Each structure stands twice: as structure tokens, then as C-alpha cells.
Amino acid sequence: PDKKWDNAPVAEAAPGASTINTYITPSQCITTTLSPKTNDLVYCIRAGKINDVSLMSQVSIDQMVDFFLYCKEVNAMVADMRSLQSDSVIQVITCNDLSGVKLIGGSKEFRSSLSLASKKANELYPALNGRTLLLNLPKLLGALVKLFTPLFPEKVRERLRFVSDGPLGKDSVGDLTEVL
């Protein structure tokens, strides 16, 4: 079977798709297969490339939470299906690409929706609580993370990985659809 992921039908069926999909496009948020050798999924979001202020002027925090939970639900269903088909545990790796993220400014409602969705997803989909890659941290945020990471609970530290360069480095991929 073809392991290539097609984001279009999933995006079109998402709650609030007619509005949200004009702001969150495949160039900013995709799910894809990790490599031809594995069925693992990679869910990547480039929040800094989303016009969050305009988006949140059109939708509520609850609508955004529903959208992000829908993404998690679809990923959970696909991972479960692929696990059964391959007789191995399929993981979902979350990548938060922080290139372009503003430490000051932007929409606090958008940040709240991301945080609320993450908390709810951790409760609803504990099996998806796999590794999270934080890519392209701004220098100030990177310094703060290094300072405070030792204070994070051990379970959180085990799941986080920080990547300053690589296949999704700031200058490597301009549009996430390039990795499909």
C-alpha cells in the first residue's frame, strides 16, 4: 500500500475548515510518513508562519481547540490502523517548528488554544504522548529552555528534543509541502 500521506481530505473535513484552512495551510501544518522504511507519522506545525491574529479574529479558542484535537484524532486513528496492519507500534512524532515565532506579540488566544488542545490531547490520546521535537528555537528562547529544562519533570524531559538545524532548518525548507 502507498504510505504517502494525503493531507487534503483530512484538512477539508476538519471542524471549522472553511475558515481555519485559509490561515493554516499545508505549508504551515502537515502530517507525513517519517520515511519509506517506517509507517511512523510526523505531525509538524510552523506556528510562526500562521497569521494567528487574523485567524483568531475569525474563530474562537474552542473552535481552534476542536481543530487541533481533530488533527490528533486523525493521527491516532491512522497510527492505530497502521499498527494493526504492520504488527508493530506506530508512533506519531510531533514537530513544533518555532521559526518566525514572536516571543512578544501575536495572538494570546492562539497560544491558549494550542495549550488547551495539548492538555486535552494528553488526556484523550496518552498513546500519542511520544517525542516532541522543538525546531528552530529563537536564540533567547533557546537560552531560556536550556536554563529551565533541568526543572521540567523527568517525563517531559524524556519526550522533548531540541533541534537547531537539520532537514527543517530555517533555510532548508520554505514550505512544509516540500517534504511530502
PDB file of N, CA and C in Angstrom, residues 22-94:
ATOM      1  N   THR A  22      -7.996  28.638   5.567  1.00  0.00           N
ATOM      2  CA  THR A  22      -7.464  29.795   4.837  1.00  0.00           C
ATOM      3  C   THR A  22      -6.253  30.376   5.565  1.00  0.00           C
ATOM      4  N   TYR A  23      -6.091  30.051   6.838  1.00  0.00           N
ATOM      5  CA  TYR A  23      -4.967  30.543   7.639  1.00  0.00           C
ATOM      6  C   TYR A  23      -3.932  29.457   7.936  1.00  0.00           C
ATOM      7  N   ILE A  24      -4.393  28.225   8.098  1.00  0.00           N
ATOM      8  CA  ILE A  24      -3.483  27.113   8.367  1.00  0.00           C
ATOM      9  C   ILE A  24      -3.514  26.205   7.147  1.00  0.00           C
ATOM     10  N   THR A  25      -2.480  26.328   6.329  1.00  0.00           N
ATOM     11  CA  THR A  25      -2.393  25.590   5.073  1.00  0.00           C
ATOM     12  C   THR A  25      -1.330  24.499   5.204  1.00  0.00           C
ATOM     13  N   PRO A  26      -1.238  23.617   4.225  1.00  0.00           N
ATOM     14  CA  PRO A  26      -0.204  22.584   4.284  1.00  0.00           C
ATOM     15  C   PRO A  26       1.221  23.138   4.364  1.00  0.00           C
ATOM     16  N   SER A  27       1.433  24.376   3.981  1.00  0.00           N
ATOM     17  CA  SER A  27       2.786  24.931   4.111  1.00  0.00           C
ATOM     18  C   SER A  27       3.117  25.254   5.564  1.00  0.00           C
ATOM     19  N   GLN A  28       2.097  25.258   6.446  1.00  0.00           N
ATOM     20  CA  GLN A  28       2.319  25.558   7.858  1.00  0.00           C
ATOM     21  C   GLN A  28       2.004  24.396   8.787  1.00  0.00           C
ATOM     22  N   CYS A  29       1.258  23.415   8.316  1.00  0.00           N
ATOM     23  CA  CYS A  29       0.857  22.312   9.186  1.00  0.00           C
ATOM     24  C   CYS A  29       0.578  21.081   8.333  1.00  0.00           C
ATOM     25  N   ILE A  30       1.376  20.037   8.536  1.00  0.00           N
ATOM     26  CA  ILE A  30       1.189  18.803   7.772  1.00  0.00           C
ATOM     27  C   ILE A  30       1.412  17.589   8.654  1.00  0.00           C
ATOM     28  N   THR A  31       0.933  16.476   8.161  1.00  0.00           N
ATOM     29  CA  THR A  31       1.307  15.169   8.689  1.00  0.00           C
ATOM     30  C   THR A  31       1.867  14.386   7.514  1.00  0.00           C
ATOM     31  N   THR A  32       2.942  13.676   7.749  1.00  0.00           N
ATOM     32  CA  THR A  32       3.550  12.872   6.697  1.00  0.00           C
ATOM     33  C   THR A  32       4.149  11.618   7.316  1.00  0.00           C
ATOM     34  N   THR A  33       4.551  10.684   6.472  1.00  0.00           N
ATOM     35  CA  THR A  33       5.216   9.473   6.930  1.00  0.00           C
ATOM     36  C   THR A  33       6.688   9.792   7.134  1.00  0.00           C
ATOM     37  N   LEU A  34       7.264   9.247   8.201  1.00  0.00           N
ATOM     38  CA  LEU A  34       8.640   9.572   8.562  1.00  0.00           C
ATOM     39  C   LEU A  34       9.633   9.211   7.469  1.00  0.00           C
ATOM     40  N   SER A  35       9.560   8.000   6.972  1.00  0.00           N
ATOM     41  CA  SER A  35      10.479   7.572   5.913  1.00  0.00           C
ATOM     42  C   SER A  35       9.878   6.358   5.218  1.00  0.00           C
ATOM     43  N   PRO A  36      10.430   5.987   4.078  1.00  0.00           N
ATOM     44  CA  PRO A  36       9.896   4.805   3.393  1.00  0.00           C
ATOM     45  C   PRO A  36      10.061   3.525   4.211  1.00  0.00           C
ATOM     46  N   LYS A  37      10.977   3.513   5.182  1.00  0.00           N
ATOM     47  CA  LYS A  37      11.235   2.314   5.965  1.00  0.00           C
ATOM     48  C   LYS A  37      10.269   2.130   7.137  1.00  0.00           C
ATOM     49  N   THR A  38       9.523   3.162   7.476  1.00  0.00           N
ATOM     50  CA  THR A  38       8.654   3.090   8.648  1.00  0.00           C
ATOM     51  C   THR A  38       7.284   3.663   8.330  1.00  0.00           C
ATOM     52  N   ASN A  39       6.322   3.248   9.097  1.00  0.00           N
ATOM     53  CA  ASN A  39       4.978   3.817   8.977  1.00  0.00           C
ATOM     54  C   ASN A  39       4.747   4.928   9.986  1.00  0.00           C
ATOM     55  N   ASP A  40       5.768   5.265  10.800  1.00  0.00           N
ATOM     56  CA  ASP A  40       5.603   6.321  11.794  1.00  0.00           C
ATOM     57  C   ASP A  40       5.176   7.617  11.122  1.00  0.00           C
ATOM     58  N   LEU A  41       4.383   8.387  11.845  1.00  0.00           N
ATOM     59  CA  LEU A  41       3.877   9.657  11.333  1.00  0.00           C
ATOM     60  C   LEU A  41       4.618  10.817  11.975  1.00  0.00           C
ATOM     61  N   VAL A  42       4.764  11.885  11.225  1.00  0.00           N
ATOM     62  CA  VAL A  42       5.316  13.130  11.749  1.00  0.00           C
ATOM     63  C   VAL A  42       4.258  14.200  11.542  1.00  0.00           C
ATOM     64  N   TYR A  43       3.856  14.822  12.660  1.00  0.00           N
ATOM     65  CA  TYR A  43       2.914  15.941  12.619  1.00  0.00           C
ATOM     66  C   TYR A  43       3.726  17.193  12.892  1.00  0.00           C
ATOM     67  N   CYS A  44       3.771  18.111  11.935  1.00  0.00           N
ATOM     68  CA  CYS A  44       4.602  19.306  12.063  1.00  0.00           C
ATOM     69  C   CYS A  44       3.756  20.559  11.893  1.00  0.00           C
ATOM     70  N   ILE A  45       3.966  21.506  12.795  1.00  0.00           N
ATOM     71  CA  ILE A  45       3.285  22.788  12.701  1.00  0.00           C
ATOM     72  C   ILE A  45       4.313  23.901  12.814  1.00  0.00           C
ATOM     73  N   ARG A  46       4.174  24.880  11.943  1.00  0.00           N
ATOM     74  CA  ARG A  46       5.016  26.076  11.948  1.00  0.00           C
ATOM     75  C   ARG A  46       4.159  27.252  12.387  1.00  0.00           C
ATOM     76  N   ALA A  47       3.966  27.363  13.693  1.00  0.00           N
ATOM     77  CA  ALA A  47       3.065  28.386  14.238  1.00  0.00           C
ATOM     78  C   ALA A  47       3.505  29.798  13.870  1.00  0.00           C
ATOM     79  N   GLY A  48       4.807  30.024  13.749  1.00  0.00           N
ATOM     80  CA  GLY A  48       5.308  31.352  13.418  1.00  0.00           C
ATOM     81  C   GLY A  48       4.963  31.801  12.015  1.00  0.00           C
ATOM     82  N   LYS A  49       4.527  30.880  11.177  1.00  0.00           N
ATOM     83  CA  LYS A  49       4.161  31.203   9.793  1.00  0.00           C
ATOM     84  C   LYS A  49       2.645  31.382   9.636  1.00  0.00           C
ATOM     85  N   ILE A  50       1.915  31.265  10.740  1.00  0.00           N
ATOM     86  CA  ILE A  50       0.451  31.403  10.716  1.00  0.00           C
ATOM     87  C   ILE A  50       0.086  32.820  11.143  1.00  0.00           C
ATOM     88  N   ASN A  51      -0.799  33.452  10.407  1.00  0.00           N
ATOM     89  CA  ASN A  51      -1.281  34.776  10.796  1.00  0.00           C
ATOM     90  C   ASN A  51      -2.307  34.581  11.913  1.00  0.00           C
ATOM     91  N   ASP A  52      -1.784  34.365  13.118  1.00  0.00           N
ATOM     92  CA  ASP A  52      -2.637  33.984  14.245  1.00  0.00           C
ATOM     93  C   ASP A  52      -3.592  35.088  14.679  1.00  0.00           C
ATOM     94  N   VAL A  53      -3.199  36.338  14.540  1.00  0.00           N
ATOM     95  CA  VAL A  53      -4.076  37.444  14.947  1.00  0.00           C
ATOM     96  C   VAL A  53      -5.313  37.470  14.053  1.00  0.00           C
ATOM     97  N   SER A  54      -5.115  37.393  12.743  1.00  0.00           N
ATOM     98  CA  SER A  54      -6.259  37.378  11.815  1.00  0.00           C
ATOM     99  C   SER A  54      -7.102  36.121  12.003  1.00  0.00           C
ATOM    100  N   LEU A  55      -6.442  34.991  12.166  1.00  0.00           N
ATOM    101  CA  LEU A  55      -7.160  33.730  12.371  1.00  0.00           C
ATOM    102  C   LEU A  55      -8.075  33.826  13.585  1.00  0.00           C
ATOM    103  N   MET A  56      -7.524  34.286  14.692  1.00  0.00           N
ATOM    104  CA  MET A  56      -8.308  34.318  15.930  1.00  0.00           C
ATOM    105  C   MET A  56      -9.362  35.414  15.928  1.00  0.00           C
ATOM    106  N   SER A  57      -9.304  36.328  14.964  1.00  0.00           N
ATOM    107  CA  SER A  57     -10.396  37.307  14.818  1.00  0.00           C
ATOM    108  C   SER A  57     -11.601  36.660  14.137  1.00  0.00           C
ATOM    109  N   GLN A  58     -11.380  35.459  13.553  1.00  0.00           N
ATOM    110  CA  GLN A  58     -12.441  34.763  12.827  1.00  0.00           C
ATOM    111  C   GLN A  58     -13.007  33.557  13.566  1.00  0.00           C
ATOM    112  N   VAL A  59     -12.247  32.994  14.520  1.00  0.00           N
ATOM    113  CA  VAL A  59     -12.679  31.789  15.228  1.00  0.00           C
ATOM    114  C   VAL A  59     -12.461  31.957  16.732  1.00  0.00           C
ATOM    115  N   SER A  60     -13.125  31.118  17.496  1.00  0.00           N
ATOM    116  CA  SER A  60     -12.975  31.154  18.954  1.00  0.00           C
ATOM    117  C   SER A  60     -11.862  30.199  19.398  1.00  0.00           C
ATOM    118  N   ILE A  61     -11.455  30.343  20.624  1.00  0.00           N
ATOM    119  CA  ILE A  61     -10.471  29.421  21.203  1.00  0.00           C
ATOM    120  C   ILE A  61     -11.013  27.997  21.136  1.00  0.00           C
ATOM    121  N   ASP A  62     -12.289  27.813  21.487  1.00  0.00           N
ATOM    122  CA  ASP A  62     -12.888  26.471  21.453  1.00  0.00           C
ATOM    123  C   ASP A  62     -12.859  25.871  20.052  1.00  0.00           C
ATOM    124  N   GLN A  63     -13.093  26.685  19.032  1.00  0.00           N
ATOM    125  CA  GLN A  63     -13.056  26.179  17.662  1.00  0.00           C
ATOM    126  C   GLN A  63     -11.642  25.730  17.286  1.00  0.00           C
ATOM    127  N   MET A  64     -10.638  26.494  17.722  1.00  0.00           N
ATOM    128  CA  MET A  64      -9.254  26.103  17.439  1.00  0.00           C
ATOM    129  C   MET A  64      -8.882  24.840  18.201  1.00  0.00           C
ATOM    130  N   VAL A  65      -9.321  24.728  19.448  1.00  0.00           N
ATOM    131  CA  VAL A  65      -9.050  23.513  20.219  1.00  0.00           C
ATOM    132  C   VAL A  65      -9.661  22.314  19.513  1.00  0.00           C
ATOM    133  N   ASP A  66     -10.904  22.448  19.044  1.00  0.00           N
ATOM    134  CA  ASP A  66     -11.550  21.355  18.313  1.00  0.00           C
ATOM    135  C   ASP A  66     -10.762  20.979  17.061  1.00  0.00           C
ATOM    136  N   PHE A  67     -10.257  21.978  16.357  1.00  0.00           N
ATOM    137  CA  PHE A  67      -9.463  21.737  15.153  1.00  0.00           C
ATOM    138  C   PHE A  67      -8.210  20.929  15.487  1.00  0.00           C
ATOM    139  N   PHE A  68      -7.471  21.366  16.499  1.00  0.00           N
ATOM    140  CA  PHE A  68      -6.231  20.672  16.864  1.00  0.00           C
ATOM    141  C   PHE A  68      -6.507  19.276  17.420  1.00  0.00           C
ATOM    142  N   LEU A  69      -7.594  19.108  18.162  1.00  0.00           N
ATOM    143  CA  LEU A  69      -7.949  17.777  18.667  1.00  0.00           C
ATOM    144  C   LEU A  69      -8.353  16.852  17.517  1.00  0.00           C
ATOM    145  N   TYR A  70      -9.017  17.397  16.526  1.00  0.00           N
ATOM    146  CA  TYR A  70      -9.357  16.625  15.332  1.00  0.00           C
ATOM    147  C   TYR A  70      -8.072  16.101  14.676  1.00  0.00           C
ATOM    148  N   CYS A  71      -7.067  16.965  14.553  1.00  0.00           N
ATOM    149  CA  CYS A  71      -5.786  16.533  13.975  1.00  0.00           C
ATOM    150  C   CYS A  71      -5.209  15.373  14.770  1.00  0.00           C
ATOM    151  N   LYS A  72      -5.243  15.480  16.094  1.00  0.00           N
ATOM    152  CA  LYS A  72      -4.732  14.404  16.955  1.00  0.00           C
ATOM    153  C   LYS A  72      -5.544  13.124  16.769  1.00  0.00           C
ATOM    154  N   GLU A  73      -6.869  13.255  16.670  1.00  0.00           N
ATOM    155  CA  GLU A  73      -7.747  12.091  16.495  1.00  0.00           C
ATOM    156  C   GLU A  73      -7.423  11.370  15.195  1.00  0.00           C
ATOM    157  N   VAL A  74      -7.268  12.119  14.118  1.00  0.00           N
ATOM    158  CA  VAL A  74      -6.935  11.503  12.835  1.00  0.00           C
ATOM    159  C   VAL A  74      -5.585  10.793  12.931  1.00  0.00           C
ATOM    160  N   ASN A  75      -4.600  11.465  13.516  1.00  0.00           N
ATOM    161  CA  ASN A  75      -3.288  10.835  13.670  1.00  0.00           C
ATOM    162  C   ASN A  75      -3.384   9.566  14.505  1.00  0.00           C
ATOM    163  N   ALA A  76      -4.186   9.590  15.568  1.00  0.00           N
ATOM    164  CA  ALA A  76      -4.363   8.404  16.417  1.00  0.00           C
ATOM    165  C   ALA A  76      -4.990   7.265  15.626  1.00  0.00           C
ATOM    166  N   MET A  77      -6.003   7.569  14.839  1.00  0.00           N
ATOM    167  CA  MET A  77      -6.677   6.536  14.052  1.00  0.00           C
ATOM    168  C   MET A  77      -5.728   5.914  13.026  1.00  0.00           C
ATOM    169  N   VAL A  78      -4.957   6.757  12.339  1.00  0.00           N
ATOM    170  CA  VAL A  78      -4.028   6.250  11.328  1.00  0.00           C
ATOM    171  C   VAL A  78      -2.924   5.428  11.990  1.00  0.00           C
ATOM    172  N   ALA A  79      -2.399   5.918  13.113  1.00  0.00           N
ATOM    173  CA  ALA A  79      -1.355   5.164  13.816  1.00  0.00           C
ATOM    174  C   ALA A  79      -1.885   3.812  14.276  1.00  0.00           C
ATOM    175  N   ASP A  80      -3.102   3.787  14.813  1.00  0.00           N
ATOM    176  CA  ASP A  80      -3.702   2.510  15.235  1.00  0.00           C
ATOM    177  C   ASP A  80      -3.883   1.563  14.052  1.00  0.00           C
ATOM    178  N   MET A  81      -4.407   2.089  12.944  1.00  0.00           N
ATOM    179  CA  MET A  81      -4.629   1.263  11.754  1.00  0.00           C
ATOM    180  C   MET A  81      -3.308   0.698  11.234  1.00  0.00           C
ATOM    181  N   ARG A  82      -2.297   1.554  11.147  1.00  0.00           N
ATOM    182  CA  ARG A  82      -1.002   1.103  10.642  1.00  0.00           C
ATOM    183  C   ARG A  82      -0.321   0.142  11.614  1.00  0.00           C
ATOM    184  N   SER A  83      -0.562   0.324  12.901  1.00  0.00           N
ATOM    185  CA  SER A  83      -0.003  -0.606  13.901  1.00  0.00           C
ATOM    186  C   SER A  83      -0.580  -1.993  13.694  1.00  0.00           C
ATOM    187  N   LEU A  84      -1.903  -2.064  13.489  1.00  0.00           N
ATOM    188  CA  LEU A  84      -2.546  -3.356  13.271  1.00  0.00           C
ATOM    189  C   LEU A  84      -2.080  -4.000  11.972  1.00  0.00           C
ATOM    190  N   GLN A  85      -1.940  -3.197  10.923  1.00  0.00           N
ATOM    191  CA  GLN A  85      -1.518  -3.726   9.626  1.00  0.00           C
ATOM    192  C   GLN A  85      -0.084  -4.222   9.638  1.00  0.00           C
ATOM    193  N   SER A  86       0.775  -3.549  10.383  1.00  0.00           N
ATOM    194  CA  SER A  86       2.201  -3.895  10.355  1.00  0.00           C
ATOM    195  C   SER A  86       2.631  -4.768  11.523  1.00  0.00           C
ATOM    196  N   ASP A  87       1.736  -4.970  12.470  1.00  0.00           N
ATOM    197  CA  ASP A  87       2.034  -5.744  13.668  1.00  0.00           C
ATOM    198  C   ASP A  87       3.221  -5.150  14.435  1.00  0.00           C
ATOM    199  N   SER A  88       3.308  -3.819  14.407  1.00  0.00           N
ATOM    200  CA  SER A  88       4.311  -3.091  15.193  1.00  0.00           C
ATOM    201  C   SER A  88       3.696  -1.767  15.625  1.00  0.00           C
ATOM    202  N   VAL A  89       4.222  -1.207  16.679  1.00  0.00           N
ATOM    203  CA  VAL A  89       3.660   0.036  17.208  1.00  0.00           C
ATOM    204  C   VAL A  89       4.123   1.211  16.355  1.00  0.00           C
ATOM    205  N   ILE A  90       3.152   1.924  15.815  1.00  0.00           N
ATOM    206  CA  ILE A  90       3.429   3.100  15.003  1.00  0.00           C
ATOM    207  C   ILE A  90       3.335   4.324  15.906  1.00  0.00           C
ATOM    208  N   GLN A  91       4.317   5.168  15.809  1.00  0.00           N
ATOM    209  CA  GLN A  91       4.364   6.366  16.639  1.00  0.00           C
ATOM    210  C   GLN A  91       3.989   7.599  15.842  1.00  0.00           C
ATOM    211  N   VAL A  92       3.554   8.633  16.576  1.00  0.00           N
ATOM    212  CA  VAL A  92       3.351   9.948  15.994  1.00  0.00           C
ATOM    213  C   VAL A  92       4.364  10.865  16.662  1.00  0.00           C
ATOM    214  N   ILE A  93       5.232  11.422  15.856  1.00  0.00           N
ATOM    215  CA  ILE A  93       6.242  12.354  16.353  1.00  0.00           C
ATOM    216  C   ILE A  93       5.746  13.759  16.048  1.00  0.00           C
ATOM    217  N   THR A  94       5.703  14.589  17.062  1.00  0.00           N
ATOM    218  CA  THR A  94       5.238  15.966  16.898  1.00  0.00           C
ATOM    219  C   THR A  94       6.440  16.883  16.749  1.00  0.00           C
TER     220      THR A  94
END
